[in-house]
Amino acid sequence: MNSLRARLILSHILPQLIILPLLAIILAYVIETQFLLTDLANNFKSVALLAAQNAAVQPTVWQDSTRAEEFVRLLSSSQKREIILIKPNGEVQADPLADMGPLTQLQPDDLAALLSGQTLVRSQYNFDLNAMHVEALAPVLDSRQVVIGIVRVTDRLGNVYQNIQSIRNLEIIATLLALLIAVAMGIWLARRLEIRLQGVMTAIEKVANPDSPYQIQGLQASHMLPEFVRLFTAVNELSSRLRSSEEARKKLLANLVHEVARPLGALQAAVHALQRGAADDTALRNDLLQGMDDQIERLKPLLDNLASLYALSGHPIELHKEEVNLGKWLLDILVTWQAAAQARGLEWRCNLQSNLPIISIDPDRMAQVIGNLVSNAIQYTPDGGHIQVTAGVESDQVWISIEDTGIGITPEERLRIFEPLYRGSRARRFPQGMGLGLAIADEIIRLHSGTLEVNSEEGRGSCFILRLPLPPPS
Ligand code: ADP
């Protein structure tokens, strides 16, 4: 009973096992009481009225019992009902089937009602005879409207009950047949559903297997139930998210190891040199310490980007905005980048408009953005090239552009460079990055309600322009 099949079959047939017999019982009751018995009672009543009319015009039947016997026999056989004549005092005048069994006595109330001219019709279960009992009683009135006798039409032989019983038998057979068909159909439907569910399970198990193609195919097939299409689509979605986050994790780890290994290696080399005596040579020691400081400095943006990675997984970065004099702030943060560019043998150009406003930004986050863009420009520009930083105000916005004469970005790469962990294939010739810089820069600028765009020509350089909205003049 614990298997899916057993439960499916049970859930398909159980309601029918309960509902069908219940329906059959209700139907039988309604048919018997509302139609069959009412119809019979009406029929008995009209036979009783007819017999009463006949008996009224033959007054001798009330004096001569042989005539009375003759009368009821003839009438009973023509009407196919048992007709009994009863005297006004309740005694039986003529009963053709007297030897078949006793008749129920007329109750005084019934007799009184009949003597007052009423016609009685009754249908009830007779426990003595163990049968359904229908009868009609009609008074026989003479020409002066005096009750001279009573006609009783009854079903002492239980024909009515037999009629009903055969209808019931028919109903039982029909119910059993319906049950049989319903159970067979229930089992068939449950089996079909089970087969489909098994198909679903197999497909999902396949997706879970890391070596198999991770998408369920054929969702457009016409035989697919819409619920299963939804389920499969959700599984495909989950599976591709799982795999892409798995890939991102691997990429991140690989990039991280690479990025951290380089400065660590340089630091270790410097430490070894100092241990081997370089510390005694003041100039060399200073150079080594400066080099170590530079390496640590290079680790900083990496750590900043790693910290911001959290933001790219759906957790918003908290901004701590403050009023900043854009011109002065830019000059301050660009100093170190100018040194880095020049150390790489690149020409550094900086052209900031004198009317740069005071704006409200998160200076640390924005420094991270500028750092990511300028470090990319330095990284992807071969020796001898130049980097140019320009900034200005244009109607309701301020813009900063970082231009280089580096390797440029292909149109295909341009579509992906803002994706977290994406690194261009040609960029691999240059020292490794994490593939996070642009994605984080884009996110921080978006949080400042600004935009970041790129113009680039392959082999000739790139220009990243960030725009920030200015508040309307008050
Ligand atoms: P990375 O840390 O690898 O530089 P980014 O997110 O900063 O990651 O950049 C993503 C990719 O965009 C780079 O791998 C590179 O292919 C391309 N890219 C970014 N800036 C430049 C640029 N100034 N010139 C050429 N390619 C660039």
Coordinates of C-alpha atoms and ligand atoms in Angstrom, one line a residue:
M1 CA 0.0 0.0 0.0
N2 CA 3.0 2.2 0.4
S3 CA 4.0 2.1 -3.3
L4 CA 3.0 4.9 -5.6
R5 CA 1.1 2.6 -7.8
A6 CA -1.0 1.2 -5.0
R7 CA -1.9 4.7 -3.8
L8 CA -2.7 5.9 -7.3
I9 CA -5.0 3.0 -7.9
L10 CA -6.6 3.4 -4.5
S11 CA -7.1 7.1 -5.0
H12 CA -8.7 6.4 -8.4
I13 CA -11.1 3.6 -7.3
L14 CA -11.9 4.4 -3.7
P15 CA -14.2 7.3 -4.4
Q16 CA -16.1 5.2 -6.9
L17 CA -16.4 2.2 -4.5
I18 CA -18.1 4.6 -2.1
I19 CA -20.0 6.9 -4.3
L20 CA -21.5 4.4 -6.8
P21 CA -23.3 2.1 -4.2
L22 CA -24.4 5.2 -2.3
L23 CA -25.8 6.7 -5.5
A24 CA -27.5 3.4 -6.4
I25 CA -29.2 3.3 -3.0
I26 CA -30.4 6.8 -3.2
L27 CA -31.6 6.2 -6.8
A28 CA -33.5 3.1 -5.8
Y29 CA -35.2 4.9 -2.9
V30 CA -36.2 7.8 -5.1
I31 CA -37.5 5.5 -7.9
E32 CA -39.5 3.3 -5.5
T33 CA -41.0 6.0 -3.3
Q34 CA -41.4 8.9 -5.8
F35 CA -42.5 7.0 -8.9
L36 CA -43.2 3.4 -8.5
L37 CA -45.3 3.4 -5.3
T38 CA -47.1 6.6 -6.2
D39 CA -48.0 5.2 -9.5
L40 CA -49.2 2.0 -8.0
A41 CA -51.2 3.7 -5.3
N42 CA -52.9 5.9 -8.0
N43 CA -53.7 2.8 -10.0
F44 CA -55.1 1.0 -6.9
K45 CA -57.2 4.0 -6.1
S46 CA -58.7 4.2 -9.6
V47 CA -59.5 0.4 -9.5
A48 CA -61.1 0.9 -6.0
L49 CA -63.3 3.8 -7.3
L50 CA -64.3 1.8 -10.4
A51 CA -65.2 -1.2 -8.2
A52 CA -67.1 1.0 -5.8
Q53 CA -69.2 2.4 -8.7
N54 CA -69.9 -1.1 -10.0
A55 CA -70.8 -2.3 -6.5
A56 CA -73.1 0.7 -6.0
V57 CA -75.3 -0.3 -9.0
Q58 CA -75.5 -3.9 -7.9
P59 CA -77.0 -3.7 -4.4
T60 CA -77.6 -7.4 -4.3
V61 CA -73.9 -8.1 -3.7
W62 CA -74.4 -6.7 -0.2
Q63 CA -77.2 -9.2 0.6
D64 CA -76.1 -12.3 -1.3
S65 CA -72.6 -13.5 -0.5
T66 CA -72.5 -15.9 -3.5
R67 CA -73.3 -12.9 -5.8
A68 CA -70.7 -10.9 -3.9
E69 CA -68.0 -13.7 -4.5
E70 CA -69.0 -13.8 -8.2
F71 CA -68.7 -10.0 -8.4
V72 CA -65.2 -9.7 -6.9
R73 CA -63.9 -12.7 -8.8
L74 CA -65.0 -11.2 -12.1
L75 CA -63.7 -7.7 -11.3
S76 CA -60.4 -9.0 -9.8
S77 CA -59.6 -11.0 -12.9
S78 CA -60.6 -8.1 -15.3
Q79 CA -58.6 -5.5 -13.2
K80 CA -55.7 -7.9 -12.3
R81 CA -56.0 -6.7 -8.7
E82 CA -57.4 -8.3 -5.5
I83 CA -60.7 -6.7 -4.8
I84 CA -62.5 -7.3 -1.5
L85 CA -65.9 -6.2 -0.4
I86 CA -66.3 -5.1 3.2
K87 CA -69.6 -4.4 5.0
P88 CA -70.0 -1.0 6.7
N89 CA -69.5 -2.7 10.1
G90 CA -66.0 -3.9 9.0
E91 CA -66.9 -7.5 8.3
V92 CA -65.7 -9.1 5.1
Q93 CA -68.5 -9.6 2.6
A94 CA -66.4 -11.3 -0.2
D95 CA -62.7 -12.1 -0.4
P96 CA -61.7 -14.3 -3.3
L97 CA -58.3 -15.0 -1.8
A98 CA -59.4 -15.5 1.8
D99 CA -57.4 -18.8 2.0
M100 CA -54.1 -17.1 1.0
G101 CA -53.7 -15.5 4.3
P102 CA -55.3 -13.0 6.7
L103 CA -55.9 -9.4 5.8
T104 CA -54.9 -6.7 8.2
Q105 CA -57.8 -5.5 10.2
L106 CA -59.3 -2.1 9.3
Q107 CA -58.5 0.3 12.1
P108 CA -61.6 2.1 13.6
D109 CA -60.2 5.4 12.4
D110 CA -59.9 4.1 8.9
L111 CA -63.4 2.7 9.0
A112 CA -64.8 6.0 10.4
A113 CA -63.1 7.9 7.6
L114 CA -64.4 5.6 5.0
L115 CA -68.0 5.8 6.4
S116 CA -67.7 9.5 6.2
G117 CA -67.2 9.1 2.4
Q118 CA -63.3 9.4 2.2
T119 CA -61.1 7.3 0.0
L120 CA -57.9 5.9 1.5
V121 CA -54.7 5.0 -0.2
R122 CA -51.8 3.4 1.6
S123 CA -48.3 2.1 0.7
Q124 CA -46.2 0.7 3.4
Y125 CA -43.9 -2.2 4.3
N126 CA -46.0 -5.0 5.8
F127 CA -43.7 -6.7 8.3
D128 CA -46.2 -9.6 8.9
L129 CA -46.2 -10.5 5.3
N130 CA -42.5 -9.3 4.8
A131 CA -43.6 -7.5 1.7
M132 CA -44.3 -4.1 0.3
H133 CA -48.0 -3.4 0.8
V134 CA -50.1 -1.1 -1.3
E135 CA -53.9 -0.8 -0.9
A136 CA -56.7 1.5 -1.7
L137 CA -60.1 1.7 0.1
A138 CA -63.2 3.4 -1.3
P139 CA -66.7 3.7 0.1
V140 CA -69.6 2.4 -1.9
L141 CA -72.4 5.0 -1.9
D142 CA -76.0 4.3 -2.8
S143 CA -78.2 6.8 -4.6
R144 CA -78.9 8.7 -1.4
Q145 CA -75.1 9.0 -0.8
V146 CA -75.3 6.5 2.1
V147 CA -72.3 4.2 2.6
I148 CA -73.6 0.7 1.9
G149 CA -70.2 -1.0 1.8
I150 CA -66.4 -0.6 1.2
V151 CA -64.2 -1.8 -1.6
R152 CA -60.7 -2.7 -0.7
V153 CA -58.1 -3.2 -3.4
T154 CA -55.0 -4.8 -2.1
D155 CA -51.8 -6.7 -2.9
R156 CA -51.9 -9.6 -0.5
L157 CA -49.8 -11.8 -2.8
G158 CA -46.9 -9.4 -2.8
N159 CA -46.9 -8.8 -6.5
V160 CA -45.9 -5.2 -5.9
Y161 CA -43.0 -6.3 -3.8
Q162 CA -41.9 -8.8 -6.4
N163 CA -42.0 -6.0 -9.0
I164 CA -39.9 -3.8 -6.8
Q165 CA -37.5 -6.6 -6.0
S166 CA -36.9 -7.3 -9.7
I167 CA -36.2 -3.6 -10.2
R168 CA -33.8 -3.7 -7.2
N169 CA -32.0 -6.8 -8.7
L170 CA -31.6 -4.9 -11.9
E171 CA -30.2 -1.9 -10.0
I172 CA -27.7 -4.1 -8.1
I173 CA -26.5 -5.7 -11.4
A174 CA -26.2 -2.3 -13.0
T175 CA -24.3 -1.0 -10.0
L176 CA -21.9 -4.0 -9.9
L177 CA -21.3 -3.6 -13.6
A178 CA -20.7 0.2 -13.2
L179 CA -18.3 -0.6 -10.3
L180 CA -16.5 -3.1 -12.4
I181 CA -16.0 -0.7 -15.3
A182 CA -15.1 2.1 -12.9
V183 CA -12.5 0.0 -11.1
A184 CA -11.0 -1.2 -14.5
M185 CA -10.9 2.4 -15.8
G186 CA -9.4 3.6 -12.4
I187 CA -6.7 1.0 -12.6
W188 CA -6.0 1.9 -16.2
L189 CA -5.8 5.6 -15.5
A190 CA -3.7 5.1 -12.4
R191 CA -1.3 2.9 -14.5
R192 CA -1.0 5.6 -17.2
L193 CA -0.3 8.3 -14.6
E194 CA 2.2 6.0 -12.9
I195 CA 4.0 5.4 -16.2
R196 CA 4.1 9.2 -16.8
L197 CA 5.4 9.9 -13.3
Q198 CA 8.0 7.3 -13.7
G199 CA 9.1 9.0 -16.9
V200 CA 9.3 12.3 -15.0
M201 CA 11.4 10.6 -12.3
T202 CA 13.8 9.1 -14.8
A203 CA 14.2 12.4 -16.6
I204 CA 14.9 14.2 -13.3
E205 CA 17.3 11.5 -12.3
K206 CA 19.1 11.9 -15.6
V207 CA 19.4 15.6 -15.0
A208 CA 20.8 15.0 -11.5
N209 CA 23.6 12.9 -13.0
P210 CA 26.5 15.2 -13.5
D211 CA 27.8 13.3 -16.6
S212 CA 24.5 13.5 -18.6
P213 CA 23.2 16.4 -20.7
Y214 CA 21.6 18.5 -18.0
Q215 CA 18.4 19.7 -19.9
I216 CA 15.2 17.7 -20.3
Q217 CA 14.4 17.7 -24.0
G218 CA 11.1 17.5 -25.9
L219 CA 9.1 19.9 -23.7
Q220 CA 7.2 21.0 -26.9
A221 CA 5.9 17.4 -27.5
S222 CA 2.1 17.5 -27.8
H223 CA 1.5 14.5 -25.4
M224 CA 3.2 16.5 -22.6
L225 CA 0.8 17.5 -19.8
P226 CA 1.1 21.2 -19.1
E227 CA 1.9 20.5 -15.4
F228 CA 4.8 18.3 -16.4
V229 CA 6.0 20.9 -18.9
R230 CA 6.1 23.4 -16.0
L231 CA 7.8 20.9 -13.7
F232 CA 10.5 20.1 -16.4
T233 CA 11.0 23.8 -17.1
A234 CA 11.6 24.4 -13.4
V235 CA 14.0 21.4 -13.2
N236 CA 15.9 22.7 -16.3
E237 CA 16.0 26.1 -14.8
L238 CA 17.3 24.8 -11.5
S239 CA 19.8 22.5 -13.2
S240 CA 21.2 25.3 -15.4
R241 CA 21.4 27.6 -12.4
L242 CA 23.2 24.9 -10.4
R243 CA 25.7 24.2 -13.1
S244 CA 26.4 27.8 -13.8
S245 CA 26.9 28.5 -10.1
E246 CA 29.2 25.4 -10.0
E247 CA 31.1 26.8 -13.0
A248 CA 31.2 30.3 -11.4
R249 CA 32.6 28.7 -8.2
K250 CA 35.3 26.8 -10.0
K251 CA 36.2 29.9 -12.1
L252 CA 36.3 32.1 -9.0
L253 CA 38.5 29.7 -7.2
A254 CA 40.9 29.3 -10.2
N255 CA 41.0 33.1 -10.6
L256 CA 41.4 33.7 -6.9
V257 CA 44.3 31.3 -6.6
H258 CA 46.0 32.9 -9.6
E259 CA 45.4 36.5 -8.4
V260 CA 46.6 35.8 -4.9
A261 CA 49.5 33.6 -5.9
R262 CA 51.3 36.4 -7.9
P263 CA 51.6 39.0 -5.2
L264 CA 52.2 36.4 -2.5
G265 CA 55.1 34.9 -4.7
A266 CA 56.6 38.4 -5.1
L267 CA 56.2 39.1 -1.3
Q268 CA 57.9 35.8 -0.5
A269 CA 60.7 36.4 -2.9
A270 CA 61.3 39.8 -1.2
V271 CA 61.2 38.3 2.3
H272 CA 63.7 35.6 1.2
A273 CA 66.0 38.3 -0.2
L274 CA 65.8 40.3 3.0
Q275 CA 66.5 37.1 5.0
R276 CA 69.6 36.4 2.9
G277 CA 71.2 39.7 3.7
A278 CA 69.5 42.3 1.5
A279 CA 68.5 44.1 4.6
D280 CA 72.1 45.2 5.1
D281 CA 72.0 47.2 1.9
T282 CA 69.9 50.2 2.7
A283 CA 69.0 51.1 -0.9
L284 CA 68.2 47.4 -1.8
R285 CA 66.2 47.0 1.4
N286 CA 64.2 50.2 0.7
D287 CA 63.5 49.0 -2.9
L288 CA 62.4 45.6 -1.6
L289 CA 60.1 47.1 1.1
Q290 CA 58.6 49.5 -1.5
G291 CA 58.0 46.5 -3.8
M292 CA 56.4 44.6 -0.9
D293 CA 54.2 47.6 -0.2
D294 CA 53.2 47.8 -3.9
Q295 CA 52.2 44.1 -3.9
I296 CA 50.1 44.6 -0.8
E297 CA 48.6 47.7 -2.4
R298 CA 47.7 45.5 -5.4
L299 CA 45.9 43.0 -3.2
K300 CA 43.6 45.7 -1.9
P301 CA 41.4 46.2 -5.0
L302 CA 41.2 42.4 -5.3
L303 CA 39.9 42.2 -1.8
D304 CA 37.5 45.1 -2.4
N305 CA 36.1 43.3 -5.5
L306 CA 35.8 40.0 -3.6
A307 CA 33.9 41.8 -0.8
S308 CA 31.6 43.3 -3.4
L309 CA 31.0 39.9 -5.1
Y310 CA 28.4 39.4 -2.4
A311 CA 26.4 42.3 -4.0
L312 CA 26.4 40.4 -7.3
S313 CA 24.6 37.5 -5.7
G314 CA 21.6 39.5 -4.9
H315 CA 22.6 41.2 -1.7
P316 CA 22.6 45.0 -2.2
I317 CA 25.7 47.0 -1.4
E318 CA 25.1 49.5 1.3
L319 CA 26.1 53.0 0.1
H320 CA 27.5 55.6 2.5
K321 CA 27.0 58.7 0.5
E322 CA 28.6 62.1 1.3
E323 CA 29.1 65.4 -0.5
V324 CA 32.3 65.2 -2.5
N325 CA 34.1 67.9 -4.6
L326 CA 34.4 65.8 -7.7
G327 CA 37.4 67.5 -9.2
K328 CA 39.5 67.4 -6.1
W329 CA 38.4 63.9 -5.2
L330 CA 39.3 62.6 -8.7
L331 CA 42.7 64.2 -8.6
D332 CA 43.4 62.6 -5.3
I333 CA 42.5 59.1 -6.3
L334 CA 44.1 59.3 -9.7
V335 CA 47.6 60.0 -8.3
T336 CA 48.3 56.4 -7.5
W337 CA 46.9 55.2 -10.8
Q338 CA 49.0 57.8 -12.7
A339 CA 52.1 56.3 -10.9
A340 CA 51.0 52.8 -11.8
A341 CA 50.5 53.7 -15.5
Q342 CA 53.8 55.5 -15.7
A343 CA 55.5 52.6 -14.0
R344 CA 54.1 50.4 -16.8
G345 CA 55.6 52.9 -19.4
L346 CA 52.3 54.3 -20.4
E347 CA 51.6 58.0 -21.1
W348 CA 49.1 59.4 -18.6
R349 CA 46.8 62.2 -19.7
C350 CA 44.2 63.8 -17.4
N351 CA 41.8 66.5 -18.4
L352 CA 39.2 67.5 -15.8
Q353 CA 36.9 70.4 -16.5
S354 CA 37.3 73.2 -14.0
N355 CA 33.5 73.3 -13.2
L356 CA 33.2 69.8 -11.8
P357 CA 30.4 70.0 -9.2
I358 CA 30.1 68.8 -5.6
I359 CA 28.1 65.6 -5.8
S360 CA 26.7 63.1 -3.4
I361 CA 28.5 59.7 -3.8
D362 CA 29.9 56.9 -1.8
P363 CA 33.5 57.9 -2.2
D364 CA 35.0 54.5 -1.3
R365 CA 32.7 52.6 -3.7
M366 CA 33.2 55.1 -6.5
A367 CA 37.0 54.9 -6.0
Q368 CA 36.6 51.2 -6.4
V369 CA 34.8 51.8 -9.8
I370 CA 37.5 54.3 -11.0
G371 CA 40.2 51.9 -9.8
N372 CA 38.6 48.9 -11.7
L373 CA 38.3 50.9 -14.9
V374 CA 41.7 52.5 -14.8
S375 CA 43.5 49.3 -13.7
N376 CA 41.8 47.6 -16.7
A377 CA 43.0 50.3 -19.0
I378 CA 46.5 49.9 -17.7
Q379 CA 46.3 46.2 -17.8
Y380 CA 45.1 45.8 -21.3
T381 CA 47.3 48.5 -22.9
P382 CA 50.6 47.4 -24.3
D383 CA 53.8 49.4 -23.5
G384 CA 54.0 52.7 -25.2
G385 CA 50.2 53.4 -25.2
H386 CA 48.5 56.0 -23.3
I387 CA 45.7 56.4 -20.8
Q388 CA 43.4 59.4 -20.7
V389 CA 41.0 60.3 -18.0
T390 CA 38.5 63.1 -18.8
A391 CA 35.6 64.4 -16.8
G392 CA 33.0 67.1 -17.4
V393 CA 29.5 68.3 -16.8
E394 CA 26.7 68.0 -19.4
S395 CA 23.2 69.5 -18.7
D396 CA 21.9 67.4 -15.8
Q397 CA 24.7 64.9 -15.5
V398 CA 28.4 64.5 -14.8
W399 CA 30.6 62.2 -16.8
I400 CA 34.0 60.6 -16.4
S401 CA 35.7 58.8 -19.3
I402 CA 38.7 56.5 -19.1
E403 CA 40.2 55.9 -22.5
D404 CA 43.1 53.7 -23.5
T405 CA 44.9 52.6 -26.6
G406 CA 44.9 49.0 -25.6
I407 CA 43.8 45.8 -27.2
G408 CA 40.2 46.9 -27.5
I409 CA 37.1 44.8 -27.1
T410 CA 35.3 42.8 -29.8
P411 CA 31.6 43.2 -30.3
E412 CA 31.0 39.7 -29.0
E413 CA 33.0 40.4 -25.8
R414 CA 31.2 43.7 -25.3
L415 CA 28.0 41.7 -24.8
R416 CA 29.6 39.8 -21.9
I417 CA 32.2 41.9 -20.2
F418 CA 29.7 43.1 -17.5
E419 CA 29.0 39.5 -16.5
P420 CA 30.6 38.4 -13.2
L421 CA 33.7 36.3 -13.7
Y422 CA 33.8 36.8 -17.4
R423 CA 37.2 37.3 -18.9
G424 CA 37.8 38.0 -22.5
S425 CA 39.9 35.3 -24.3
R426 CA 42.4 37.8 -25.6
A427 CA 42.7 39.3 -22.1
R428 CA 44.3 36.0 -20.9
R429 CA 47.6 37.1 -22.6
F430 CA 47.7 39.8 -19.9
P431 CA 48.2 39.3 -16.2
Q432 CA 45.1 37.5 -14.8
G433 CA 42.2 39.4 -13.4
M434 CA 39.2 38.0 -11.6
G435 CA 36.6 38.9 -14.2
L436 CA 34.8 40.9 -11.5
G437 CA 35.9 44.5 -12.0
L438 CA 33.4 45.6 -14.6
A439 CA 30.4 43.7 -13.1
I440 CA 31.1 45.4 -9.7
A441 CA 31.7 48.8 -11.3
D442 CA 28.4 48.5 -13.2
E443 CA 26.5 47.5 -10.1
I444 CA 27.9 50.4 -8.0
I445 CA 27.1 52.9 -10.7
R446 CA 23.6 51.5 -11.1
L447 CA 23.2 52.0 -7.3
H448 CA 24.2 55.6 -7.8
S449 CA 21.4 55.8 -10.5
G450 CA 24.1 56.2 -13.2
T451 CA 25.1 54.4 -16.3
L452 CA 28.3 52.8 -17.6
E453 CA 28.9 52.4 -21.3
V454 CA 31.8 51.3 -23.5
N455 CA 33.0 52.3 -26.9
S456 CA 35.8 50.2 -28.3
E457 CA 37.5 49.2 -31.5
E458 CA 39.4 46.0 -31.6
G459 CA 43.2 46.6 -31.6
R460 CA 42.8 50.4 -31.2
G461 CA 41.6 50.9 -27.6
S462 CA 38.6 51.3 -25.4
C463 CA 36.7 54.1 -23.8
F464 CA 34.5 53.5 -20.7
I465 CA 32.2 56.4 -19.9
L466 CA 30.3 56.6 -16.6
R467 CA 27.5 59.1 -16.1
L468 CA 26.0 60.2 -12.8
P469 CA 22.8 62.3 -12.6
L470 CA 23.0 65.7 -11.0
P471 CA 20.2 66.9 -8.7
P472 CA 18.1 69.6 -10.3
P473 CA 19.3 73.1 -9.4
S474 CA 17.4 74.4 -6.4
Ligands
ADP1 P1 39.3 41.4 -15.2 O1 39.6 41.5 -13.8 O2 39.5 40.1 -15.8 O3 39.9 42.5 -16.0 P2 36.8 42.8 -15.6 O4 35.4 42.5 -15.2 O5 37.4 44.1 -15.2 O6 37.7 41.6 -15.3 O7 36.9 42.8 -17.2 C1 36.2 41.8 -17.9 C2 36.9 41.6 -19.3 O8 36.6 42.8 -20.1 C3 38.3 41.5 -19.3 O9 38.7 40.1 -19.1 C4 38.7 41.9 -20.6 O10 38.6 40.9 -21.6 C5 37.7 43.0 -20.9 N1 38.2 44.4 -20.7 C6 37.9 45.2 -19.6 N2 38.5 46.4 -19.7 C7 39.2 46.3 -20.8 C8 40.0 47.3 -21.5 N3 40.2 48.5 -21.0 N4 40.5 46.9 -22.7 C9 40.3 45.7 -23.2 N5 39.5 44.8 -22.6 C10 39.0 45.1 -21.5

